[in-house]
Amino acid sequence: MNTTEIFLVAMTIIFSVPYLVWRLGRTDYVAPLVVVQILAGIALGPGVLGAAFPEYYRFVFNPAVVQSLNGVAWWAVMLFVFIAGIELDLRQAWQHRRESGITAGLALGVPMLTGAAAGLVMLATSGGWVGVAGRPWQFVLGIGMACAVTALPILILFMEKLQLLRQPLGQRILRYASLDDLAIWAVLALILLDWTRVGRQLAFLAAFGLASLALRRLMQRVPEPDRWYLGLVWLALCALGADWSGLHYMVGAFLAGVVIDAHWFDQRQLDQLRHHVLLVMMPVFFLSTGLRTQWGVGGGLVFAAAALLLVASVGGKLVGLQLAGRILGWAPGEAALIGWLLQTKALIMIIFANVLLDKQVISNDTFTALLLMAVGSTMLTIPRVTPMLARQPQWRGPG
């Protein structure tokens, strides 16, 4: 078989296996399709499929095929992060700045501290967790932030499923998640700051600021169909500039979206684009992510690290929201509901971890533990939130 045929075999596996598991296994309540796709990526990686059937694994996922899949995955994740940036609504957060600031600060700060503590424990147990180019402070800060991440796009999907998205409570939750999302990328830029390339990074940021002003003026003067094309060109340029400067192309993709206002586009079309990227392209990213999982320090130790990170992540988020609820006088049960929704990790944390792995701040073993933690936190969300909403149906609004 030639490379094209093997590539199509890989694509068939990528799209068929998770779908069949999700549909035939009826996993949607515990594991939505996106979670099954992430798990399938891990199962198809070198730690599972590669260990069980090494010859088959090397045949299907040979270097030429993996390179092709990576190209699709890069563009898919850039689009996804770009859309997440567009969907940030900082105006709403500013209008409710006291409530949003307190809640977002505690929702980010407490799990960041518990995650950093987990990172220190990992450092004390083994030296195999830090990447070859990572420093201890980068590792600890990166782990802390990974535990504090909220997956904004997946949160939107879950709230749509739970009929919360367009309700007042759902809009509040989006404000909190939006502020935390912005802080996450700012901290990532700090971790990636390279003093040997600081001139390039400052040049990129200066050029980005000037170009953003010009883009915003242009976008408001052209019809909406042209805005989509301009947005894609802008995305590619920002990702290129960020990667050239050493900040990583995903930081550029997020920045490209942040300076674009969501109201310039039809909201229904923007939602459809997000759904279509998830449907058509992101499964390839999940597979390419799975190909990077390893168990070099031992499978048991990786699972133990994942469990530690899960406790730090979920526990820190719930404690932070309970503190916010007491300060702001929320109704009983609100803090727990919001906490369980905001602890959803899924894609954004996986993207965050991919960047840390690309920059060799963390090792493949740490990446695997973070990936398992992200899957676990996401699988907990719907089973925990659904009974809470059943007891408090008014949170969903009329109907």
PDB file of C-alpha atoms in Angstrom, residues 76-366:
ATOM      1  CA  ALA A  76      -7.578  21.939  13.419  1.00  0.00           C
ATOM      2  CA  VAL A  77      -6.322  23.024  16.818  1.00  0.00           C
ATOM      3  CA  MET A  78      -5.418  26.511  15.555  1.00  0.00           C
ATOM      4  CA  LEU A  79      -8.995  26.944  14.298  1.00  0.00           C
ATOM      5  CA  PHE A  80     -10.376  25.652  17.576  1.00  0.00           C
ATOM      6  CA  VAL A  81      -8.278  27.987  19.728  1.00  0.00           C
ATOM      7  CA  PHE A  82      -9.021  30.878  17.338  1.00  0.00           C
ATOM      8  CA  ILE A  83     -12.769  30.354  17.810  1.00  0.00           C
ATOM      9  CA  ALA A  84     -12.288  30.146  21.590  1.00  0.00           C
ATOM     10  CA  GLY A  85     -10.563  33.539  21.447  1.00  0.00           C
ATOM     11  CA  ILE A  86     -13.385  35.062  19.401  1.00  0.00           C
ATOM     12  CA  GLU A  87     -15.966  33.787  21.895  1.00  0.00           C
ATOM     13  CA  LEU A  88     -14.347  35.565  24.837  1.00  0.00           C
ATOM     14  CA  ASP A  89     -16.692  38.366  25.925  1.00  0.00           C
ATOM     15  CA  LEU A  90     -14.710  40.661  28.184  1.00  0.00           C
ATOM     16  CA  ARG A  91     -17.325  43.444  28.007  1.00  0.00           C
ATOM     17  CA  GLN A  92     -19.766  41.379  30.066  1.00  0.00           C
ATOM     18  CA  ALA A  93     -17.040  40.562  32.561  1.00  0.00           C
ATOM     19  CA  TRP A  94     -16.206  44.269  32.929  1.00  0.00           C
ATOM     20  CA  GLN A  95     -19.855  45.182  33.526  1.00  0.00           C
ATOM     21  CA  HIS A  96     -19.930  42.697  36.419  1.00  0.00           C
ATOM     22  CA  ARG A  97     -16.299  43.168  37.349  1.00  0.00           C
ATOM     23  CA  ARG A  98     -16.560  42.721  41.143  1.00  0.00           C
ATOM     24  CA  GLU A  99     -18.461  39.453  40.991  1.00  0.00           C
ATOM     25  CA  SER A 100     -16.565  38.206  37.946  1.00  0.00           C
ATOM     26  CA  GLY A 101     -13.172  39.213  39.341  1.00  0.00           C
ATOM     27  CA  ILE A 102     -13.696  37.553  42.725  1.00  0.00           C
ATOM     28  CA  THR A 103     -15.145  34.366  41.247  1.00  0.00           C
ATOM     29  CA  ALA A 104     -12.669  34.027  38.380  1.00  0.00           C
ATOM     30  CA  GLY A 105      -9.752  34.845  40.688  1.00  0.00           C
ATOM     31  CA  LEU A 106     -10.688  32.167  43.210  1.00  0.00           C
ATOM     32  CA  ALA A 107     -11.699  29.663  40.505  1.00  0.00           C
ATOM     33  CA  LEU A 108      -8.244  30.062  38.968  1.00  0.00           C
ATOM     34  CA  GLY A 109      -6.067  30.793  41.980  1.00  0.00           C
ATOM     35  CA  VAL A 110      -7.045  27.990  44.358  1.00  0.00           C
ATOM     36  CA  PRO A 111      -6.670  25.068  41.887  1.00  0.00           C
ATOM     37  CA  MET A 112      -3.492  26.683  40.605  1.00  0.00           C
ATOM     38  CA  LEU A 113      -2.036  26.510  44.135  1.00  0.00           C
ATOM     39  CA  THR A 114      -3.210  22.930  44.706  1.00  0.00           C
ATOM     40  CA  GLY A 115      -1.906  21.961  41.261  1.00  0.00           C
ATOM     41  CA  ALA A 116       1.459  23.592  41.951  1.00  0.00           C
ATOM     42  CA  ALA A 117       1.632  21.621  45.212  1.00  0.00           C
ATOM     43  CA  ALA A 118       0.952  18.434  43.227  1.00  0.00           C
ATOM     44  CA  GLY A 119       3.744  19.446  40.853  1.00  0.00           C
ATOM     45  CA  LEU A 120       6.151  19.788  43.791  1.00  0.00           C
ATOM     46  CA  VAL A 121       5.168  16.313  44.976  1.00  0.00           C
ATOM     47  CA  MET A 122       5.882  14.944  41.490  1.00  0.00           C
ATOM     48  CA  LEU A 123       9.302  16.626  41.490  1.00  0.00           C
ATOM     49  CA  ALA A 124      10.094  15.047  44.847  1.00  0.00           C
ATOM     50  CA  THR A 125       9.181  11.528  43.701  1.00  0.00           C
ATOM     51  CA  SER A 126      10.959  11.318  40.353  1.00  0.00           C
ATOM     52  CA  GLY A 127      13.093  13.330  37.972  1.00  0.00           C
ATOM     53  CA  GLY A 128      11.359  11.926  34.912  1.00  0.00           C
ATOM     54  CA  TRP A 129       8.488  14.405  34.927  1.00  0.00           C
ATOM     55  CA  VAL A 130      10.376  17.530  33.794  1.00  0.00           C
ATOM     56  CA  GLY A 131      11.213  18.019  30.122  1.00  0.00           C
ATOM     57  CA  VAL A 132      14.810  18.394  28.993  1.00  0.00           C
ATOM     58  CA  ALA A 133      14.393  22.152  28.448  1.00  0.00           C
ATOM     59  CA  GLY A 134      12.178  22.782  31.482  1.00  0.00           C
ATOM     60  CA  ARG A 135      13.183  24.478  34.690  1.00  0.00           C
ATOM     61  CA  PRO A 136      11.574  23.546  38.013  1.00  0.00           C
ATOM     62  CA  TRP A 137       9.638  26.841  38.257  1.00  0.00           C
ATOM     63  CA  GLN A 138       8.301  26.399  34.717  1.00  0.00           C
ATOM     64  CA  PHE A 139       7.232  22.846  35.507  1.00  0.00           C
ATOM     65  CA  VAL A 140       5.495  23.750  38.789  1.00  0.00           C
ATOM     66  CA  LEU A 141       3.754  26.785  37.279  1.00  0.00           C
ATOM     67  CA  GLY A 142       2.740  24.778  34.217  1.00  0.00           C
ATOM     68  CA  ILE A 143       1.260  21.959  36.303  1.00  0.00           C
ATOM     69  CA  GLY A 144      -0.528  24.470  38.520  1.00  0.00           C
ATOM     70  CA  MET A 145      -2.061  26.225  35.552  1.00  0.00           C
ATOM     71  CA  ALA A 146      -3.003  22.915  33.906  1.00  0.00           C
ATOM     72  CA  CYS A 147      -5.009  22.090  37.042  1.00  0.00           C
ATOM     73  CA  ALA A 148      -6.697  25.508  36.942  1.00  0.00           C
ATOM     74  CA  VAL A 149      -7.746  25.406  33.266  1.00  0.00           C
ATOM     75  CA  THR A 150     -11.402  25.489  32.266  1.00  0.00           C
ATOM     76  CA  ALA A 151     -12.177  24.181  28.780  1.00  0.00           C
ATOM     77  CA  LEU A 152     -14.351  27.042  27.529  1.00  0.00           C
ATOM     78  CA  PRO A 153     -15.452  25.457  24.207  1.00  0.00           C
ATOM     79  CA  ILE A 154     -16.354  22.148  25.881  1.00  0.00           C
ATOM     80  CA  LEU A 155     -18.077  24.053  28.686  1.00  0.00           C
ATOM     81  CA  ILE A 156     -20.248  25.711  26.029  1.00  0.00           C
ATOM     82  CA  LEU A 157     -21.115  22.313  24.531  1.00  0.00           C
ATOM     83  CA  PHE A 158     -22.000  20.893  27.943  1.00  0.00           C
ATOM     84  CA  MET A 159     -24.184  23.876  28.861  1.00  0.00           C
ATOM     85  CA  GLU A 160     -25.994  23.572  25.542  1.00  0.00           C
ATOM     86  CA  LYS A 161     -26.642  19.921  26.352  1.00  0.00           C
ATOM     87  CA  LEU A 162     -27.868  20.842  29.856  1.00  0.00           C
ATOM     88  CA  GLN A 163     -30.052  23.728  28.542  1.00  0.00           C
ATOM     89  CA  LEU A 164     -28.075  26.241  30.589  1.00  0.00           C
ATOM     90  CA  LEU A 165     -26.168  28.201  27.963  1.00  0.00           C
ATOM     91  CA  ARG A 166     -28.665  30.987  27.259  1.00  0.00           C
ATOM     92  CA  GLN A 167     -29.902  31.235  30.854  1.00  0.00           C
ATOM     93  CA  PRO A 168     -28.625  33.926  33.264  1.00  0.00           C
ATOM     94  CA  LEU A 169     -26.673  31.349  35.269  1.00  0.00           C
ATOM     95  CA  GLY A 170     -25.056  30.007  32.098  1.00  0.00           C
ATOM     96  CA  GLN A 171     -23.996  33.494  31.034  1.00  0.00           C
ATOM     97  CA  ARG A 172     -22.452  34.091  34.452  1.00  0.00           C
ATOM     98  CA  ILE A 173     -20.456  30.885  34.173  1.00  0.00           C
ATOM     99  CA  LEU A 174     -19.223  31.946  30.721  1.00  0.00           C
ATOM    100  CA  ARG A 175     -17.969  35.246  32.176  1.00  0.00           C
ATOM    101  CA  TYR A 176     -15.960  33.456  34.846  1.00  0.00           C
ATOM    102  CA  ALA A 177     -14.519  30.975  32.351  1.00  0.00           C
ATOM    103  CA  SER A 178     -13.646  33.739  29.871  1.00  0.00           C
ATOM    104  CA  LEU A 179     -11.525  35.636  32.392  1.00  0.00           C
ATOM    105  CA  ASP A 180      -9.748  32.456  33.443  1.00  0.00           C
ATOM    106  CA  ASP A 181      -9.146  31.527  29.798  1.00  0.00           C
ATOM    107  CA  LEU A 182      -7.438  34.867  29.216  1.00  0.00           C
ATOM    108  CA  ALA A 183      -5.251  34.432  32.303  1.00  0.00           C
ATOM    109  CA  ILE A 184      -4.262  30.913  31.238  1.00  0.00           C
ATOM    110  CA  TRP A 185      -2.795  32.078  27.934  1.00  0.00           C
ATOM    111  CA  ALA A 186      -1.047  34.995  29.641  1.00  0.00           C
ATOM    112  CA  VAL A 187       0.647  32.594  32.078  1.00  0.00           C
ATOM    113  CA  LEU A 188       1.559  30.287  29.196  1.00  0.00           C
ATOM    114  CA  ALA A 189       3.269  33.203  27.442  1.00  0.00           C
ATOM    115  CA  LEU A 190       5.196  33.869  30.681  1.00  0.00           C
ATOM    116  CA  ILE A 191       6.313  30.229  30.898  1.00  0.00           C
ATOM    117  CA  LEU A 192       7.444  30.316  27.269  1.00  0.00           C
ATOM    118  CA  LEU A 193       9.291  33.631  27.584  1.00  0.00           C
ATOM    119  CA  ASP A 194      12.714  33.048  26.084  1.00  0.00           C
ATOM    120  CA  TRP A 195      15.302  35.661  27.061  1.00  0.00           C
ATOM    121  CA  THR A 196      17.513  34.587  24.168  1.00  0.00           C
ATOM    122  CA  ARG A 197      14.685  35.504  21.774  1.00  0.00           C
ATOM    123  CA  VAL A 198      13.057  38.309  23.751  1.00  0.00           C
ATOM    124  CA  GLY A 199      13.786  40.781  20.951  1.00  0.00           C
ATOM    125  CA  ARG A 200      11.775  38.676  18.519  1.00  0.00           C
ATOM    126  CA  GLN A 201       8.955  38.260  21.024  1.00  0.00           C
ATOM    127  CA  LEU A 202       8.732  41.992  21.698  1.00  0.00           C
ATOM    128  CA  ALA A 203       8.826  42.673  17.955  1.00  0.00           C
ATOM    129  CA  PHE A 204       5.997  40.213  17.385  1.00  0.00           C
ATOM    130  CA  LEU A 205       3.859  41.710  20.155  1.00  0.00           C
ATOM    131  CA  ALA A 206       4.430  45.248  18.877  1.00  0.00           C
ATOM    132  CA  ALA A 207       3.597  44.266  15.293  1.00  0.00           C
ATOM    133  CA  PHE A 208       0.580  42.308  16.530  1.00  0.00           C
ATOM    134  CA  GLY A 209      -0.751  45.337  18.414  1.00  0.00           C
ATOM    135  CA  LEU A 210      -0.460  47.659  15.413  1.00  0.00           C
ATOM    136  CA  ALA A 211      -1.849  45.081  12.992  1.00  0.00           C
ATOM    137  CA  SER A 212      -4.786  44.396  15.336  1.00  0.00           C
ATOM    138  CA  LEU A 213      -5.870  48.039  15.173  1.00  0.00           C
ATOM    139  CA  ALA A 214      -5.778  47.945  11.370  1.00  0.00           C
ATOM    140  CA  LEU A 215      -7.617  44.608  11.262  1.00  0.00           C
ATOM    141  CA  ARG A 216     -10.416  45.807  13.530  1.00  0.00           C
ATOM    142  CA  ARG A 217     -11.024  48.830  11.315  1.00  0.00           C
ATOM    143  CA  LEU A 218     -10.988  46.712   8.193  1.00  0.00           C
ATOM    144  CA  MET A 219     -13.311  44.045   9.603  1.00  0.00           C
ATOM    145  CA  GLN A 220     -15.968  46.630  10.422  1.00  0.00           C
ATOM    146  CA  ARG A 221     -15.916  48.018   6.870  1.00  0.00           C
ATOM    147  CA  VAL A 222     -16.241  44.788   4.897  1.00  0.00           C
ATOM    148  CA  PRO A 223     -19.336  42.577   4.552  1.00  0.00           C
ATOM    149  CA  GLU A 224     -19.626  39.540   6.805  1.00  0.00           C
ATOM    150  CA  PRO A 225     -18.673  36.906   4.157  1.00  0.00           C
ATOM    151  CA  ASP A 226     -15.322  38.674   3.691  1.00  0.00           C
ATOM    152  CA  ARG A 227     -14.711  38.687   7.439  1.00  0.00           C
ATOM    153  CA  TRP A 228     -14.474  34.895   7.506  1.00  0.00           C
ATOM    154  CA  TYR A 229     -11.707  34.874   4.857  1.00  0.00           C
ATOM    155  CA  LEU A 230      -9.878  37.781   6.460  1.00  0.00           C
ATOM    156  CA  GLY A 231     -10.095  35.985   9.798  1.00  0.00           C
ATOM    157  CA  LEU A 232      -8.435  32.863   8.407  1.00  0.00           C
ATOM    158  CA  VAL A 233      -5.609  34.847   6.829  1.00  0.00           C
ATOM    159  CA  TRP A 234      -5.178  36.750  10.094  1.00  0.00           C
ATOM    160  CA  LEU A 235      -5.084  33.451  12.012  1.00  0.00           C
ATOM    161  CA  ALA A 236      -2.318  32.017   9.827  1.00  0.00           C
ATOM    162  CA  LEU A 237      -0.215  35.201  10.067  1.00  0.00           C
ATOM    163  CA  CYS A 238      -0.554  35.498  13.855  1.00  0.00           C
ATOM    164  CA  ALA A 239       0.277  31.826  14.381  1.00  0.00           C
ATOM    165  CA  LEU A 240       3.312  32.187  12.108  1.00  0.00           C
ATOM    166  CA  GLY A 241       4.521  35.311  13.909  1.00  0.00           C
ATOM    167  CA  ALA A 242       4.088  33.784  17.358  1.00  0.00           C
ATOM    168  CA  ASP A 243       5.908  30.601  16.401  1.00  0.00           C
ATOM    169  CA  TRP A 244       8.736  32.583  14.759  1.00  0.00           C
ATOM    170  CA  SER A 245       9.143  34.584  17.963  1.00  0.00           C
ATOM    171  CA  GLY A 246       9.251  31.477  20.158  1.00  0.00           C
ATOM    172  CA  LEU A 247       5.815  31.916  21.794  1.00  0.00           C
ATOM    173  CA  HIS A 248       4.277  28.903  19.949  1.00  0.00           C
ATOM    174  CA  TYR A 249       1.715  29.021  17.160  1.00  0.00           C
ATOM    175  CA  MET A 250      -1.215  28.231  19.491  1.00  0.00           C
ATOM    176  CA  VAL A 251      -0.557  31.377  21.521  1.00  0.00           C
ATOM    177  CA  GLY A 252      -0.723  33.291  18.234  1.00  0.00           C
ATOM    178  CA  ALA A 253      -3.957  31.535  17.278  1.00  0.00           C
ATOM    179  CA  PHE A 254      -5.585  32.531  20.558  1.00  0.00           C
ATOM    180  CA  LEU A 255      -4.385  36.138  20.279  1.00  0.00           C
ATOM    181  CA  ALA A 256      -5.734  36.260  16.720  1.00  0.00           C
ATOM    182  CA  GLY A 257      -9.201  35.409  18.010  1.00  0.00           C
ATOM    183  CA  VAL A 258      -9.158  37.649  21.085  1.00  0.00           C
ATOM    184  CA  VAL A 259      -8.972  40.893  19.077  1.00  0.00           C
ATOM    185  CA  ILE A 260     -11.962  39.891  16.920  1.00  0.00           C
ATOM    186  CA  ASP A 261     -15.470  40.630  18.230  1.00  0.00           C
ATOM    187  CA  ALA A 262     -17.951  37.764  18.122  1.00  0.00           C
ATOM    188  CA  HIS A 263     -20.816  40.108  17.196  1.00  0.00           C
ATOM    189  CA  TRP A 264     -19.162  40.749  13.820  1.00  0.00           C
ATOM    190  CA  PHE A 265     -20.347  37.268  12.853  1.00  0.00           C
ATOM    191  CA  ASP A 266     -23.678  35.512  12.853  1.00  0.00           C
ATOM    192  CA  GLN A 267     -23.729  33.626  16.169  1.00  0.00           C
ATOM    193  CA  ARG A 268     -25.432  30.611  14.610  1.00  0.00           C
ATOM    194  CA  GLN A 269     -22.720  30.336  11.960  1.00  0.00           C
ATOM    195  CA  LEU A 270     -19.994  30.721  14.587  1.00  0.00           C
ATOM    196  CA  ASP A 271     -21.568  27.910  16.624  1.00  0.00           C
ATOM    197  CA  GLN A 272     -21.783  25.770  13.500  1.00  0.00           C
ATOM    198  CA  LEU A 273     -18.127  26.398  12.673  1.00  0.00           C
ATOM    199  CA  ARG A 274     -17.111  25.269  16.169  1.00  0.00           C
ATOM    200  CA  HIS A 275     -19.255  22.146  15.844  1.00  0.00           C
ATOM    201  CA  HIS A 276     -17.918  21.388  12.375  1.00  0.00           C
ATOM    202  CA  VAL A 277     -14.293  21.777  13.439  1.00  0.00           C
ATOM    203  CA  LEU A 278     -15.002  19.360  16.295  1.00  0.00           C
ATOM    204  CA  LEU A 279     -16.716  16.947  13.921  1.00  0.00           C
ATOM    205  CA  VAL A 280     -14.457  17.077  10.880  1.00  0.00           C
ATOM    206  CA  MET A 281     -10.957  17.910  12.091  1.00  0.00           C
ATOM    207  CA  MET A 282     -10.434  17.642  15.844  1.00  0.00           C
ATOM    208  CA  PRO A 283     -10.555  13.798  15.908  1.00  0.00           C
ATOM    209  CA  VAL A 284      -7.261  13.932  13.980  1.00  0.00           C
ATOM    210  CA  PHE A 285      -5.810  16.146  16.717  1.00  0.00           C
ATOM    211  CA  PHE A 286      -6.939  13.653  19.363  1.00  0.00           C
ATOM    212  CA  LEU A 287      -5.165  10.870  17.509  1.00  0.00           C
ATOM    213  CA  SER A 288      -1.976  12.899  17.097  1.00  0.00           C
ATOM    214  CA  THR A 289      -2.188  13.676  20.832  1.00  0.00           C
ATOM    215  CA  GLY A 290      -2.549   9.983  21.625  1.00  0.00           C
ATOM    216  CA  LEU A 291       0.548   9.216  19.583  1.00  0.00           C
ATOM    217  CA  ARG A 292       2.544  11.307  22.071  1.00  0.00           C
ATOM    218  CA  THR A 293       1.529   9.372  25.182  1.00  0.00           C
ATOM    219  CA  GLN A 294       4.234   7.331  26.881  1.00  0.00           C
ATOM    220  CA  TRP A 295       4.651   5.371  30.095  1.00  0.00           C
ATOM    221  CA  GLY A 296       8.420   5.608  30.515  1.00  0.00           C
ATOM    222  CA  VAL A 297       8.432   6.046  34.308  1.00  0.00           C
ATOM    223  CA  GLY A 298       6.017   3.117  34.682  1.00  0.00           C
ATOM    224  CA  GLY A 299       2.301   2.830  34.041  1.00  0.00           C
ATOM    225  CA  GLY A 300       1.427   2.644  37.735  1.00  0.00           C
ATOM    226  CA  LEU A 301       3.336   5.817  38.542  1.00  0.00           C
ATOM    227  CA  VAL A 302       1.735   7.683  35.632  1.00  0.00           C
ATOM    228  CA  PHE A 303      -1.741   6.669  36.829  1.00  0.00           C
ATOM    229  CA  ALA A 304      -0.846   7.695  40.384  1.00  0.00           C
ATOM    230  CA  ALA A 305       0.304  11.098  39.118  1.00  0.00           C
ATOM    231  CA  ALA A 306      -2.924  11.449  37.108  1.00  0.00           C
ATOM    232  CA  ALA A 307      -4.984  10.670  40.222  1.00  0.00           C
ATOM    233  CA  LEU A 308      -3.027  13.218  42.264  1.00  0.00           C
ATOM    234  CA  LEU A 309      -3.545  15.864  39.578  1.00  0.00           C
ATOM    235  CA  LEU A 310      -7.258  15.038  39.348  1.00  0.00           C
ATOM    236  CA  VAL A 311      -7.739  15.510  43.094  1.00  0.00           C
ATOM    237  CA  ALA A 312      -5.754  18.761  43.026  1.00  0.00           C
ATOM    238  CA  SER A 313      -7.692  20.043  40.020  1.00  0.00           C
ATOM    239  CA  VAL A 314     -11.242  19.140  41.032  1.00  0.00           C
ATOM    240  CA  GLY A 315     -10.750  19.763  44.743  1.00  0.00           C
ATOM    241  CA  GLY A 316      -9.082  23.126  44.176  1.00  0.00           C
ATOM    242  CA  LYS A 317     -11.811  24.273  41.791  1.00  0.00           C
ATOM    243  CA  LEU A 318     -14.636  23.265  44.153  1.00  0.00           C
ATOM    244  CA  VAL A 319     -12.967  24.906  47.165  1.00  0.00           C
ATOM    245  CA  GLY A 320     -12.358  28.092  45.178  1.00  0.00           C
ATOM    246  CA  LEU A 321     -16.002  28.320  44.121  1.00  0.00           C
ATOM    247  CA  GLN A 322     -17.235  27.628  47.659  1.00  0.00           C
ATOM    248  CA  LEU A 323     -15.129  30.567  48.862  1.00  0.00           C
ATOM    249  CA  ALA A 324     -16.540  32.774  46.097  1.00  0.00           C
ATOM    250  CA  GLY A 325     -20.092  31.718  46.969  1.00  0.00           C
ATOM    251  CA  ARG A 326     -19.632  32.665  50.605  1.00  0.00           C
ATOM    252  CA  ILE A 327     -18.128  36.054  49.781  1.00  0.00           C
ATOM    253  CA  LEU A 328     -20.834  36.902  47.229  1.00  0.00           C
ATOM    254  CA  GLY A 329     -23.781  35.327  49.066  1.00  0.00           C
ATOM    255  CA  TRP A 330     -24.863  32.821  46.458  1.00  0.00           C
ATOM    256  CA  ALA A 331     -27.889  30.589  46.901  1.00  0.00           C
ATOM    257  CA  PRO A 332     -27.313  27.087  48.330  1.00  0.00           C
ATOM    258  CA  GLY A 333     -25.983  24.693  45.726  1.00  0.00           C
ATOM    259  CA  GLU A 334     -24.838  27.343  43.236  1.00  0.00           C
ATOM    260  CA  ALA A 335     -21.168  27.135  44.151  1.00  0.00           C
ATOM    261  CA  ALA A 336     -21.079  23.350  43.753  1.00  0.00           C
ATOM    262  CA  LEU A 337     -22.862  23.473  40.385  1.00  0.00           C
ATOM    263  CA  ILE A 338     -20.590  26.191  39.017  1.00  0.00           C
ATOM    264  CA  GLY A 339     -17.522  24.450  40.421  1.00  0.00           C
ATOM    265  CA  TRP A 340     -18.314  21.146  38.728  1.00  0.00           C
ATOM    266  CA  LEU A 341     -18.894  22.896  35.405  1.00  0.00           C
ATOM    267  CA  LEU A 342     -15.747  25.016  35.611  1.00  0.00           C
ATOM    268  CA  GLN A 343     -13.534  22.032  36.479  1.00  0.00           C
ATOM    269  CA  THR A 344     -14.127  20.606  32.979  1.00  0.00           C
ATOM    270  CA  LYS A 345     -10.682  20.289  31.380  1.00  0.00           C
ATOM    271  CA  ALA A 346     -10.865  18.422  28.067  1.00  0.00           C
ATOM    272  CA  LEU A 347      -9.503  20.218  25.034  1.00  0.00           C
ATOM    273  CA  ILE A 348      -8.014  23.450  26.348  1.00  0.00           C
ATOM    274  CA  MET A 349      -5.925  21.634  28.949  1.00  0.00           C
ATOM    275  CA  ILE A 350      -4.799  19.113  26.373  1.00  0.00           C
ATOM    276  CA  ILE A 351      -3.829  21.957  24.050  1.00  0.00           C
ATOM    277  CA  PHE A 352      -2.032  23.671  26.942  1.00  0.00           C
ATOM    278  CA  ALA A 353      -0.169  20.447  27.743  1.00  0.00           C
ATOM    279  CA  ASN A 354       0.726  19.977  24.063  1.00  0.00           C
ATOM    280  CA  VAL A 355       2.436  23.371  24.078  1.00  0.00           C
ATOM    281  CA  LEU A 356       4.401  22.515  27.230  1.00  0.00           C
ATOM    282  CA  LEU A 357       5.447  19.227  25.636  1.00  0.00           C
ATOM    283  CA  ASP A 358       6.430  20.908  22.357  1.00  0.00           C
ATOM    284  CA  LYS A 359       8.645  23.292  24.304  1.00  0.00           C
ATOM    285  CA  GLN A 360      10.041  20.373  26.357  1.00  0.00           C
ATOM    286  CA  VAL A 361       8.925  21.920  29.658  1.00  0.00           C
ATOM    287  CA  ILE A 362       7.267  18.603  30.589  1.00  0.00           C
ATOM    288  CA  SER A 363       8.119  15.024  29.649  1.00  0.00           C
ATOM    289  CA  ASN A 364       5.919  12.606  27.712  1.00  0.00           C
ATOM    290  CA  ASP A 365       5.080  10.867  30.996  1.00  0.00           C
ATOM    291  CA  THR A 366       3.800  14.108  32.531  1.00  0.00           C
TER     292      THR A 366
END
